[in-house]
mmCIF file with all atom_site columns, C-alpha atoms in Angstrom:
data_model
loop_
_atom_site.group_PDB
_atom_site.id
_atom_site.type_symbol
_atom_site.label_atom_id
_atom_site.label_alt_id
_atom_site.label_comp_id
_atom_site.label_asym_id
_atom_site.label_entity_id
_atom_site.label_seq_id
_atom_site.pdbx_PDB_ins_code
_atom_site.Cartn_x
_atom_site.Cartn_y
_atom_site.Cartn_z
_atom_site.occupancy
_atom_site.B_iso_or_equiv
_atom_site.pdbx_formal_charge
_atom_site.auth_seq_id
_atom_site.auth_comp_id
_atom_site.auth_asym_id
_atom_site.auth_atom_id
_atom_site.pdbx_PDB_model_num
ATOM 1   C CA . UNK A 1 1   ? 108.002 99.616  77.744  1.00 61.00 ? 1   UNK A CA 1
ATOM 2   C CA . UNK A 1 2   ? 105.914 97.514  74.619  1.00 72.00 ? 2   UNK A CA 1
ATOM 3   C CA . UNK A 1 3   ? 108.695 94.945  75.547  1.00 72.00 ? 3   UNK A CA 1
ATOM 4   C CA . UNK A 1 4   ? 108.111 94.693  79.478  1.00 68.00 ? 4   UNK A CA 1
ATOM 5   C CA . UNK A 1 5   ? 104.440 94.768  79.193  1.00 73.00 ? 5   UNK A CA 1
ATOM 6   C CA . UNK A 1 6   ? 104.781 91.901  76.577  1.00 78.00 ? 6   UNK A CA 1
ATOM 7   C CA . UNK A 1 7   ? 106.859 89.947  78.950  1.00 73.00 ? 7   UNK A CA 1
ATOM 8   C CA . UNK A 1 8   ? 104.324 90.560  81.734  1.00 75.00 ? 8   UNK A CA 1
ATOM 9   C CA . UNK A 1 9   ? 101.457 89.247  79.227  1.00 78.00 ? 9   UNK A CA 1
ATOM 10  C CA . UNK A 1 10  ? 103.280 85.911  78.254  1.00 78.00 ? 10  UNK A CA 1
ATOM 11  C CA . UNK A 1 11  ? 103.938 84.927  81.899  1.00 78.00 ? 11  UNK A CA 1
ATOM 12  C CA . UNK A 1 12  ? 100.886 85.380  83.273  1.00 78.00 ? 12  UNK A CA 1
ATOM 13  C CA . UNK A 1 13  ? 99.556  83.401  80.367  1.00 78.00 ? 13  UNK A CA 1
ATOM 14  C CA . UNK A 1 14  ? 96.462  81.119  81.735  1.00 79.00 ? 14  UNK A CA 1
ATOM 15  C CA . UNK A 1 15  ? 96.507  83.104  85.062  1.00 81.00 ? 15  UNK A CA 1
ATOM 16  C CA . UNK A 1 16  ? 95.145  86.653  83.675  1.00 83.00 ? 16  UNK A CA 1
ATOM 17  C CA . UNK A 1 17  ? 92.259  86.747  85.377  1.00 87.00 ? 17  UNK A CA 1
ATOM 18  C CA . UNK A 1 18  ? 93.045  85.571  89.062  1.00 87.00 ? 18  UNK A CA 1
ATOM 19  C CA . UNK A 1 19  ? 96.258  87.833  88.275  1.00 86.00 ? 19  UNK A CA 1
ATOM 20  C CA . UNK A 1 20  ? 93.430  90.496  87.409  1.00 88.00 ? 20  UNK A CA 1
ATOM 21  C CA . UNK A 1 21  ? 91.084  90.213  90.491  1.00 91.00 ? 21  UNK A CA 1
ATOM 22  C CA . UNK A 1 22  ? 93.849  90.173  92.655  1.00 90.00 ? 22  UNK A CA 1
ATOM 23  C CA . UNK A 1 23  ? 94.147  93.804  90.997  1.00 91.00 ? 23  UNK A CA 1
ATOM 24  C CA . UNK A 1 24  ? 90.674  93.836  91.605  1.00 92.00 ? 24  UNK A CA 1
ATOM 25  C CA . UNK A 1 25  ? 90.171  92.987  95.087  1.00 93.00 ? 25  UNK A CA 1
ATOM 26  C CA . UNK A 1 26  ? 92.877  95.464  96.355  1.00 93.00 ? 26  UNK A CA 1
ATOM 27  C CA . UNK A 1 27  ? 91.428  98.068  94.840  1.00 94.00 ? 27  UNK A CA 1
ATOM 28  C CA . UNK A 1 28  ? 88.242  97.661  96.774  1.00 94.00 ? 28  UNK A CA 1
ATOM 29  C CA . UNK A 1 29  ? 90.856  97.027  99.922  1.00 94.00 ? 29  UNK A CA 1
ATOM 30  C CA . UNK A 1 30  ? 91.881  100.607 99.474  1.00 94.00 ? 30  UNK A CA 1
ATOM 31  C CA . UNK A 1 31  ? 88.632  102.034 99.061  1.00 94.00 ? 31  UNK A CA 1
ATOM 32  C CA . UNK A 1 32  ? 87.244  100.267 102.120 1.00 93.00 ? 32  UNK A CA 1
ATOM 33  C CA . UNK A 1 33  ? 90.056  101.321 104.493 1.00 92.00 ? 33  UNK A CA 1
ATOM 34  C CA . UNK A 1 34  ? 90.180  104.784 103.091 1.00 92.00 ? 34  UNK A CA 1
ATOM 35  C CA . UNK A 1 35  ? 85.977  104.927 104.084 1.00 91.00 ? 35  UNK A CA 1
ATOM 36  C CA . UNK A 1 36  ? 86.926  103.126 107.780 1.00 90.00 ? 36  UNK A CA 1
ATOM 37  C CA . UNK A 1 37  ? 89.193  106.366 108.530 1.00 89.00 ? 37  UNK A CA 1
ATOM 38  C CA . UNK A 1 38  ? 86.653  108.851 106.663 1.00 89.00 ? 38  UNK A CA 1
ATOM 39  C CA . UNK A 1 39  ? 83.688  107.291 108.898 1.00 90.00 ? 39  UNK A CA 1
ATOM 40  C CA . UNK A 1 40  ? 86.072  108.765 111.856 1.00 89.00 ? 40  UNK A CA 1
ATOM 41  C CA . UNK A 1 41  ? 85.746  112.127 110.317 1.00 88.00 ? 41  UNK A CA 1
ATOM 42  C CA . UNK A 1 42  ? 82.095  112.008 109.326 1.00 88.00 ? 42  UNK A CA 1
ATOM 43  C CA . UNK A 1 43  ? 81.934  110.561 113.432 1.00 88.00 ? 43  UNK A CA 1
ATOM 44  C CA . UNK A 1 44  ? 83.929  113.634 114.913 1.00 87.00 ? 44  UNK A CA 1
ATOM 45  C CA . UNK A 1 45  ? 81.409  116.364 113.184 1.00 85.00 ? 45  UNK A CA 1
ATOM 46  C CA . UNK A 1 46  ? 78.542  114.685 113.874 1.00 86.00 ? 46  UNK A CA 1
ATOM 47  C CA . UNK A 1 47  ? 79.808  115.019 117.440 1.00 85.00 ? 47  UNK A CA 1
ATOM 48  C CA . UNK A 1 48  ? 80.334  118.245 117.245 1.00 84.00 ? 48  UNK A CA 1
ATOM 49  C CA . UNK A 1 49  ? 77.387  119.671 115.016 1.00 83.00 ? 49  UNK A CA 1
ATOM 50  C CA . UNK A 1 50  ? 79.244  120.528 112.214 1.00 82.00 ? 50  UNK A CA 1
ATOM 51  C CA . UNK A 1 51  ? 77.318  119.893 108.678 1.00 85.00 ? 51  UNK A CA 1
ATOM 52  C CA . UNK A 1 52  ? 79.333  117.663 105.663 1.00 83.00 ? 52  UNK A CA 1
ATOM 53  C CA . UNK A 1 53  ? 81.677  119.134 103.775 1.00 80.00 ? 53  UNK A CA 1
ATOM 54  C CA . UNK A 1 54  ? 81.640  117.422 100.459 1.00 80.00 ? 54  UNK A CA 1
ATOM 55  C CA . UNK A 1 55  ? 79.244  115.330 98.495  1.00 87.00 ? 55  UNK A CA 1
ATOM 56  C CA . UNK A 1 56  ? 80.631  112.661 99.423  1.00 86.00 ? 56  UNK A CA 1
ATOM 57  C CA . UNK A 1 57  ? 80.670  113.444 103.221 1.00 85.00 ? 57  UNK A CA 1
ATOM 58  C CA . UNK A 1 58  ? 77.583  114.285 102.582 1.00 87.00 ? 58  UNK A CA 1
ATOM 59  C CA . UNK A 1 59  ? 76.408  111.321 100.711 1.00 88.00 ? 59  UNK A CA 1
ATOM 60  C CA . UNK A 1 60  ? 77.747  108.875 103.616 1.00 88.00 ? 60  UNK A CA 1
ATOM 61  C CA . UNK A 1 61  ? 75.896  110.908 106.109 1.00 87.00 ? 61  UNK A CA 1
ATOM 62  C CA . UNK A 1 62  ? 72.691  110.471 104.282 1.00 88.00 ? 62  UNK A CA 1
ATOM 63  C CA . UNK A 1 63  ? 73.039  106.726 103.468 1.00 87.00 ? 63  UNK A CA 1
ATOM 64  C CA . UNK A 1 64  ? 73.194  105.807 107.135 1.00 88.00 ? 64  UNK A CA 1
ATOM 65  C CA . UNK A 1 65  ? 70.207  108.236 108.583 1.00 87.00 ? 65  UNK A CA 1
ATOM 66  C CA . UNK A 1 66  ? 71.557  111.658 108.529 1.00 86.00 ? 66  UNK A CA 1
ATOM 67  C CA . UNK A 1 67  ? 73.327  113.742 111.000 1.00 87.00 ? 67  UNK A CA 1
ATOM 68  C CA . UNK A 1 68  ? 70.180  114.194 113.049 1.00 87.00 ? 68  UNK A CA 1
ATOM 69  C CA . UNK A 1 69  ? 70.064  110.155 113.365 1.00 89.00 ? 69  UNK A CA 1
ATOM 70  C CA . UNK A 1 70  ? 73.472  109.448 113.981 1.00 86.00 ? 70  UNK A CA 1
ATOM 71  C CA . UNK A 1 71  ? 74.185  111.901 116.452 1.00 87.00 ? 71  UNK A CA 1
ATOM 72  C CA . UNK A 1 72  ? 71.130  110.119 118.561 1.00 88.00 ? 72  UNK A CA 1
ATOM 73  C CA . UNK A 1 73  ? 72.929  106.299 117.641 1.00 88.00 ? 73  UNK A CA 1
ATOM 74  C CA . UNK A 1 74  ? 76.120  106.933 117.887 1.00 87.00 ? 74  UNK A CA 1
ATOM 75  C CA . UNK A 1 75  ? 77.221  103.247 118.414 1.00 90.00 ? 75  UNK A CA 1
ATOM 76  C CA . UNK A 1 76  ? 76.070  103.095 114.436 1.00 90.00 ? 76  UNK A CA 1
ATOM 77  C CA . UNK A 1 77  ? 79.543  104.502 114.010 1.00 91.00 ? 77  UNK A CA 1
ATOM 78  C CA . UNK A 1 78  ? 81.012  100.976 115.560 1.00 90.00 ? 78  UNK A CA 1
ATOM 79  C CA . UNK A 1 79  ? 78.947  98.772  113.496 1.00 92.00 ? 79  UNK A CA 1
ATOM 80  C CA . UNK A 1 80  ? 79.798  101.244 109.833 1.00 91.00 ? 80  UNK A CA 1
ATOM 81  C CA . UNK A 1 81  ? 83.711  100.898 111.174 1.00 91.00 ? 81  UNK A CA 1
ATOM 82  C CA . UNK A 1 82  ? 84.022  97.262  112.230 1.00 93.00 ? 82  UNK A CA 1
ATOM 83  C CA . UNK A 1 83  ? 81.678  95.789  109.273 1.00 93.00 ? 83  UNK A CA 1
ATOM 84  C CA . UNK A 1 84  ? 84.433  97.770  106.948 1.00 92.00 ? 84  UNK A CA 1
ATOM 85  C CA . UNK A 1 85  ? 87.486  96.286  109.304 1.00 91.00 ? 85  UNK A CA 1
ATOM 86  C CA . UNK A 1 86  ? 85.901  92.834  108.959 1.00 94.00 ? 86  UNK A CA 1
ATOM 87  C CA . UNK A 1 87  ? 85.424  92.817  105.152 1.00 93.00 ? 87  UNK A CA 1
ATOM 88  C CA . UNK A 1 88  ? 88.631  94.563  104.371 1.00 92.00 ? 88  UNK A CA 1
ATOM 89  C CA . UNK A 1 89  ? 90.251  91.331  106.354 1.00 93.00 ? 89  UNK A CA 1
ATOM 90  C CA . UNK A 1 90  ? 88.337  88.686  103.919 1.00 94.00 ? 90  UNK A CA 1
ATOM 91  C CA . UNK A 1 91  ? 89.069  90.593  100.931 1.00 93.00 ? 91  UNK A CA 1
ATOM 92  C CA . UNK A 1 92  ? 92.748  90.996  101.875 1.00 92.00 ? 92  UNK A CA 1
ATOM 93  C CA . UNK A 1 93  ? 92.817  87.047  103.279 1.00 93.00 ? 93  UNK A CA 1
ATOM 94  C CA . UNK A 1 94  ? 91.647  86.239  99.520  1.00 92.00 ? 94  UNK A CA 1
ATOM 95  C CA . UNK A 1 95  ? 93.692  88.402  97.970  1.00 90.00 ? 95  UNK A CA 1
ATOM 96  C CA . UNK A 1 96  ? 96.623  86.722  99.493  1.00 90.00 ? 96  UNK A CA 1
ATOM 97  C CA . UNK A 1 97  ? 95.526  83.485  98.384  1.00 91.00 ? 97  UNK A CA 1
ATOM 98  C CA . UNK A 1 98  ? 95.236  84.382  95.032  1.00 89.00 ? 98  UNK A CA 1
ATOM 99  C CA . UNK A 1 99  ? 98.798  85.964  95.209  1.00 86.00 ? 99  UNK A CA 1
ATOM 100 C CA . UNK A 1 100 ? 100.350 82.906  96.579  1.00 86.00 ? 100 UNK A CA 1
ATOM 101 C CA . UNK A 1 101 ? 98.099  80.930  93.675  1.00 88.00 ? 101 UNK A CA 1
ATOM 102 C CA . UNK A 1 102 ? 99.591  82.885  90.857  1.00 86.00 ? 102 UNK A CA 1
ATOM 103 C CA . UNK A 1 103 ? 102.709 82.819  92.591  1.00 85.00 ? 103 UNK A CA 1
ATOM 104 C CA . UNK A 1 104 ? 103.135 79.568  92.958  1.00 85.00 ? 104 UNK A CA 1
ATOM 105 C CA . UNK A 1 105 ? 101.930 78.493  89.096  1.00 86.00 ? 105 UNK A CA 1
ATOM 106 C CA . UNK A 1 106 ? 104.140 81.396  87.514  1.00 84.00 ? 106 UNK A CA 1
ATOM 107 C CA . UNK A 1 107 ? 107.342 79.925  89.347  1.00 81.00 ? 107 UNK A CA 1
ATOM 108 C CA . UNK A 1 108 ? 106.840 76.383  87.819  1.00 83.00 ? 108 UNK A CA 1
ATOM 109 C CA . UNK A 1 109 ? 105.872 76.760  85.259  1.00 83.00 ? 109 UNK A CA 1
ATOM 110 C CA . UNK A 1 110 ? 109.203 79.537  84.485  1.00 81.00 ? 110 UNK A CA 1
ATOM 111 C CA . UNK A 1 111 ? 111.147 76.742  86.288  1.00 79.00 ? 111 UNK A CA 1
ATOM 112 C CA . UNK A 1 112 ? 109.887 73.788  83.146  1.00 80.00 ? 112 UNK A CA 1
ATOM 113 C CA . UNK A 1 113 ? 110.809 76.641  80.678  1.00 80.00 ? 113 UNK A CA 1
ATOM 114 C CA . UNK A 1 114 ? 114.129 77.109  82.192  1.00 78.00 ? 114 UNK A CA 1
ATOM 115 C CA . UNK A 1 115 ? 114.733 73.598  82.357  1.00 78.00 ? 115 UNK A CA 1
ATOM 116 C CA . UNK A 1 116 ? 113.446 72.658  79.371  1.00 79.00 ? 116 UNK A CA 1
ATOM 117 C CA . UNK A 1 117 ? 115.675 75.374  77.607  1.00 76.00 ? 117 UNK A CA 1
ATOM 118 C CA . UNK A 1 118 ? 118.710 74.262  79.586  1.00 76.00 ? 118 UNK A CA 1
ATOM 119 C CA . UNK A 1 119 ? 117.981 70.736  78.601  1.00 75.00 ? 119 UNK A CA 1
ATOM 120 C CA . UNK A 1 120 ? 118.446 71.259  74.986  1.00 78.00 ? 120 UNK A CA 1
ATOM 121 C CA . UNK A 1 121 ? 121.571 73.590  75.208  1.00 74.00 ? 121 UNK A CA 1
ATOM 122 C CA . UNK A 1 122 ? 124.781 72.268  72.897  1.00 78.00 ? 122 UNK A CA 1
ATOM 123 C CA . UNK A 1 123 ? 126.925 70.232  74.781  1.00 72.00 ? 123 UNK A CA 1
ATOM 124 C CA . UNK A 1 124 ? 130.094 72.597  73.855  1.00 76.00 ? 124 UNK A CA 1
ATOM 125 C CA . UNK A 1 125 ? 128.162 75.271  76.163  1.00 69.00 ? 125 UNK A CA 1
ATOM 126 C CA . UNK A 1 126 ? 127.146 72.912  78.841  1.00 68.00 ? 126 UNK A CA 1
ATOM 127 C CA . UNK A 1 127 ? 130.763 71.970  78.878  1.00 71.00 ? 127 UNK A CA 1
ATOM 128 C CA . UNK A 1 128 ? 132.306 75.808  79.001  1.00 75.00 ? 128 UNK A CA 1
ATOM 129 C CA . UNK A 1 129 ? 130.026 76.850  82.205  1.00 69.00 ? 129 UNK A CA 1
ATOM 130 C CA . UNK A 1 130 ? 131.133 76.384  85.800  1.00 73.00 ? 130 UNK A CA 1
ATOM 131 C CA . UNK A 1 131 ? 129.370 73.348  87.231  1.00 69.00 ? 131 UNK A CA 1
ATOM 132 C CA . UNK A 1 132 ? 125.929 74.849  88.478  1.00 67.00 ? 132 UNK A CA 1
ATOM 133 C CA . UNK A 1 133 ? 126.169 77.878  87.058  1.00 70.00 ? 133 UNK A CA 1
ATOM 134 C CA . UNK A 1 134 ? 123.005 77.846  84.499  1.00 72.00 ? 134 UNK A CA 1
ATOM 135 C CA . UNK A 1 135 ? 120.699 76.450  87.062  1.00 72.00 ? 135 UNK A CA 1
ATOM 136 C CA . UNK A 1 136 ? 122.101 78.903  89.930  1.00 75.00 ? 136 UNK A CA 1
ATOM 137 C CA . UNK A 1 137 ? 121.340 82.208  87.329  1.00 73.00 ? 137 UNK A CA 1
ATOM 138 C CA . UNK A 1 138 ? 118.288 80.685  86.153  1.00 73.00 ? 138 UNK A CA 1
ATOM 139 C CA . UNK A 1 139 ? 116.771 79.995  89.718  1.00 74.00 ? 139 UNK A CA 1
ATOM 140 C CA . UNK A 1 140 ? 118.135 83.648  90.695  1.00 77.00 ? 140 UNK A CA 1
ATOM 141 C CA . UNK A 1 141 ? 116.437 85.390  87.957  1.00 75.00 ? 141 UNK A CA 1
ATOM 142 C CA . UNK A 1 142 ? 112.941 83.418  88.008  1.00 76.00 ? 142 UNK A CA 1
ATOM 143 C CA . UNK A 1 143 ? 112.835 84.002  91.950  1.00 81.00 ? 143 UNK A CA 1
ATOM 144 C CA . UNK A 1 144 ? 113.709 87.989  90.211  1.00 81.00 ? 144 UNK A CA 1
ATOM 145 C CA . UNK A 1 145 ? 111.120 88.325  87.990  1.00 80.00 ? 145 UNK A CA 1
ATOM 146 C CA . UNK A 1 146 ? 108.679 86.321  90.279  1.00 81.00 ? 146 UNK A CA 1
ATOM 147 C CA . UNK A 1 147 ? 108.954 88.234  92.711  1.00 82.00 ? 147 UNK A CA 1
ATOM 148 C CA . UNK A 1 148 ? 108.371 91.547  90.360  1.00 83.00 ? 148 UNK A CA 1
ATOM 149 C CA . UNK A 1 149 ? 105.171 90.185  88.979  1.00 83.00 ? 149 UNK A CA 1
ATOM 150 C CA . UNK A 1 150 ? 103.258 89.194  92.023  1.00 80.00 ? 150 UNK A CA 1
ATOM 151 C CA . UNK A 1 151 ? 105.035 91.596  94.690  1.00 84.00 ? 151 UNK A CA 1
ATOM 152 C CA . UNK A 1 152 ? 106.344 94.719  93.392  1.00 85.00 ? 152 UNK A CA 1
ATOM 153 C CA . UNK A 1 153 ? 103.720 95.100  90.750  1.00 86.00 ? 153 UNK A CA 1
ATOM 154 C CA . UNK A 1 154 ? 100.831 95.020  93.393  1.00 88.00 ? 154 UNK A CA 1
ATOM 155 C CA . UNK A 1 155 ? 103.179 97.610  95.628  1.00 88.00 ? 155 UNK A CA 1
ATOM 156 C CA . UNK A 1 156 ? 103.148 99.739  92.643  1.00 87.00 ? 156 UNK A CA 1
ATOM 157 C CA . UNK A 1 157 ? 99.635  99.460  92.068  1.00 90.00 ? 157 UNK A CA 1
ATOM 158 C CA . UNK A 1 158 ? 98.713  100.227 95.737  1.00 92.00 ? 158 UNK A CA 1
ATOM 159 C CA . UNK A 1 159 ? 101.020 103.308 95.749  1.00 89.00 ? 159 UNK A CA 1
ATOM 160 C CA . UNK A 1 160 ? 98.320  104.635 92.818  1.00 91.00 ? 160 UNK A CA 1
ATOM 161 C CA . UNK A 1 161 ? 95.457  103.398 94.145  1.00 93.00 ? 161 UNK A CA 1
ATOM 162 C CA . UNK A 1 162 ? 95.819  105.092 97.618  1.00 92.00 ? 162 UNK A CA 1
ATOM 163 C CA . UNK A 1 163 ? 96.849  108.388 95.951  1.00 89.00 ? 163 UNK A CA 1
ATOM 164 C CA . UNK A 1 164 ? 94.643  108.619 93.353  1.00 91.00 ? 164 UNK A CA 1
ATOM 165 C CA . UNK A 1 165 ? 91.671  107.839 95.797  1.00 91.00 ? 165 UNK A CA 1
ATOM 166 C CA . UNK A 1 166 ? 92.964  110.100 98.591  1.00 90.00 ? 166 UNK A CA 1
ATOM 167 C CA . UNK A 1 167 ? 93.213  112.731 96.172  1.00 90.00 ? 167 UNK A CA 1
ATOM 168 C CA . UNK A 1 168 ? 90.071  112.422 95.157  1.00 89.00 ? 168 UNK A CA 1
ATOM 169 C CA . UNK A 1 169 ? 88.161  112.377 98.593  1.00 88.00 ? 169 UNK A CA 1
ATOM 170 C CA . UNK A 1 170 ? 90.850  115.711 99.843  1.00 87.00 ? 170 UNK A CA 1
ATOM 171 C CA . UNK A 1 171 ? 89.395  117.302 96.772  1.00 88.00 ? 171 UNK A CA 1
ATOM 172 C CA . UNK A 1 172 ? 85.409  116.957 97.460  1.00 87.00 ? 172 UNK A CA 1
ATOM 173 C CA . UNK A 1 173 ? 86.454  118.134 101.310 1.00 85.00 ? 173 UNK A CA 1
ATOM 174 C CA . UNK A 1 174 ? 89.241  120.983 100.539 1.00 83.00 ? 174 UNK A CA 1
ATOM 175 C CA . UNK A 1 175 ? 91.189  121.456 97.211  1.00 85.00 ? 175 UNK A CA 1
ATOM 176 C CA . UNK A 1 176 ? 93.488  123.441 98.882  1.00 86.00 ? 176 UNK A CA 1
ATOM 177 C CA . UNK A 1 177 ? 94.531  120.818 100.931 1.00 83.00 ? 177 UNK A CA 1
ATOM 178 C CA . UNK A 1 178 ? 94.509  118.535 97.987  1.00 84.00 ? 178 UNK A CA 1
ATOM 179 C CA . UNK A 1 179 ? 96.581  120.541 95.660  1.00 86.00 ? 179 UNK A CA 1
ATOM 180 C CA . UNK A 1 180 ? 99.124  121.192 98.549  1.00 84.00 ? 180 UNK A CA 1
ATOM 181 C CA . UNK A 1 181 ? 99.477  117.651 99.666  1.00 81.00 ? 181 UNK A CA 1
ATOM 182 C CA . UNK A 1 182 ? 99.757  116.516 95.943  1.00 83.00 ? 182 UNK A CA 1
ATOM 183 C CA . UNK A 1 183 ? 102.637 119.290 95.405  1.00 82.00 ? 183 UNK A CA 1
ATOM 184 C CA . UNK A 1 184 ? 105.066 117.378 97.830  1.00 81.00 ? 184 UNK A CA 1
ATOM 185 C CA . UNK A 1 185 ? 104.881 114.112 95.470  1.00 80.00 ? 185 UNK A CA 1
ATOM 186 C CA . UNK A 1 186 ? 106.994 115.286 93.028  1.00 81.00 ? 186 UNK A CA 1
ATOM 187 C CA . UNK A 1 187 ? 109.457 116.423 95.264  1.00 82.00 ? 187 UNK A CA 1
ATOM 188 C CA . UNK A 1 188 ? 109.758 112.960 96.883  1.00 81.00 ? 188 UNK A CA 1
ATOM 189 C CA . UNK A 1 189 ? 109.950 111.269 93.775  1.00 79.00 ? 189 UNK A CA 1
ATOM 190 C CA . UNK A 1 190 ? 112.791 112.993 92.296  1.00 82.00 ? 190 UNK A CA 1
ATOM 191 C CA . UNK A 1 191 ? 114.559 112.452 95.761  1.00 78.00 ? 191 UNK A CA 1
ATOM 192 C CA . UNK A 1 192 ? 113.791 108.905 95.989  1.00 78.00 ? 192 UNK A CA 1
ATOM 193 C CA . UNK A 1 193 ? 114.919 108.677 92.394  1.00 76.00 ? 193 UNK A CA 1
ATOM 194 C CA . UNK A 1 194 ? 118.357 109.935 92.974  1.00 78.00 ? 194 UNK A CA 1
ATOM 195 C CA . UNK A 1 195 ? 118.804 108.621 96.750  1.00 74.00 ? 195 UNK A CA 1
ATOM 196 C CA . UNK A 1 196 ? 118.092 104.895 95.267  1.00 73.00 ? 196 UNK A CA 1
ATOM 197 C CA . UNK A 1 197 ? 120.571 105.640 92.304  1.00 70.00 ? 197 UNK A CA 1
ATOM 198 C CA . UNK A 1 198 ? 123.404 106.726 95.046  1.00 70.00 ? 198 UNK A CA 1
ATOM 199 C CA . UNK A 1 199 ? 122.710 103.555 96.744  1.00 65.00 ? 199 UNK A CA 1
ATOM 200 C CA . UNK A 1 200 ? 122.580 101.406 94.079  1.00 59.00 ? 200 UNK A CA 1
#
């Protein structure tokens, strides 16, 4: 694992921090559109009466006027829901630019390593390989592990995010709920485990 995370480090050497707010910025993504569908729930009780049921729901109530107030506005509801819509679109428009940023510098700049390494082979080896063959693997793999760094890394770190902050708000509403929804993960990981080892 030391050896993958060193790996990771090198690459993204002079791009750590946009690499990092990118990290950033969809964590807040998450967070945003997880608070768009609870402002549905916090809308449907205050329709029908029924007090918070967490701190949190209760916390939300209270920061925009209370139950009392809200129930008498209800078209604050649109405003909370398409302010969130609207800022989880800039964040994720930037956070798509910063992708294709680091995206785009990583690939080079493992393309002038490649080259430069490829370069300075011995003749004798140059000679041996098919014609093509070293810049053909060497494209292959960089478009590989390009595509792990700035894609799969970020679907990864989604996959937490949205669980660990899902969890969370199920727990301050019903740990019941939370515990049995969080029982079924385990289940679907060791499935998806072997059904992408069959496949493979």
């Amino acid at each position: 694992m030391k050896k993958y995370l060193k790996i990771l480090w090198d690459i993204t050497a002079g791009h750590r921090g946009t690499y990092l707010f990118s990290f950033i910025l969809q964590f807040f993504i998450v967070i945003v559109m997880l608070l768009s569908t609870f402002m549905t729930k916090i809308l449907v009780d205050t329709i029908m009466l029924v007090p918070p049921s967490g701190p949190i729901d209760a916390f939300l109530t209270d920061l925009f006027g209370g139950q009392a107030f809200l129930s008498e506005n209800l078209w604050v509801f649109s405003v909370i829901i398409l302010g969130l819509g609207f800022s989880r679109a800039l964040m994720f428009f930037f956070r798509m630019y910063l992708r294709g940023v680091v995206e785009t510098n990583i690939g080079r700049e493992m393309q002038l390593k490649l080259f430069y390494h490829i370069e300075r082979l011995p003749y004798p080896a140059l000679k041996k390989a098919k014609s093509g063959d070293y810049i053909q693997t060497c494209t292959r793999d960089e478009e590989t592990v390009r595509s792990f760094i700035t894609r799969q890394v970020f679907g990864v770190s989604y996959a937490l995010f949205i669980v660990t902050i899902s969890f969370t708000l199920l727990m301050t509403l019903s740990p019941k709920i939370a515990l049995v929804t969080i029982a079924i993960l385990p289940i679907m990981f060791v499935y998806s485990y072997f059904l992408i080892r069959r496949v493979r």
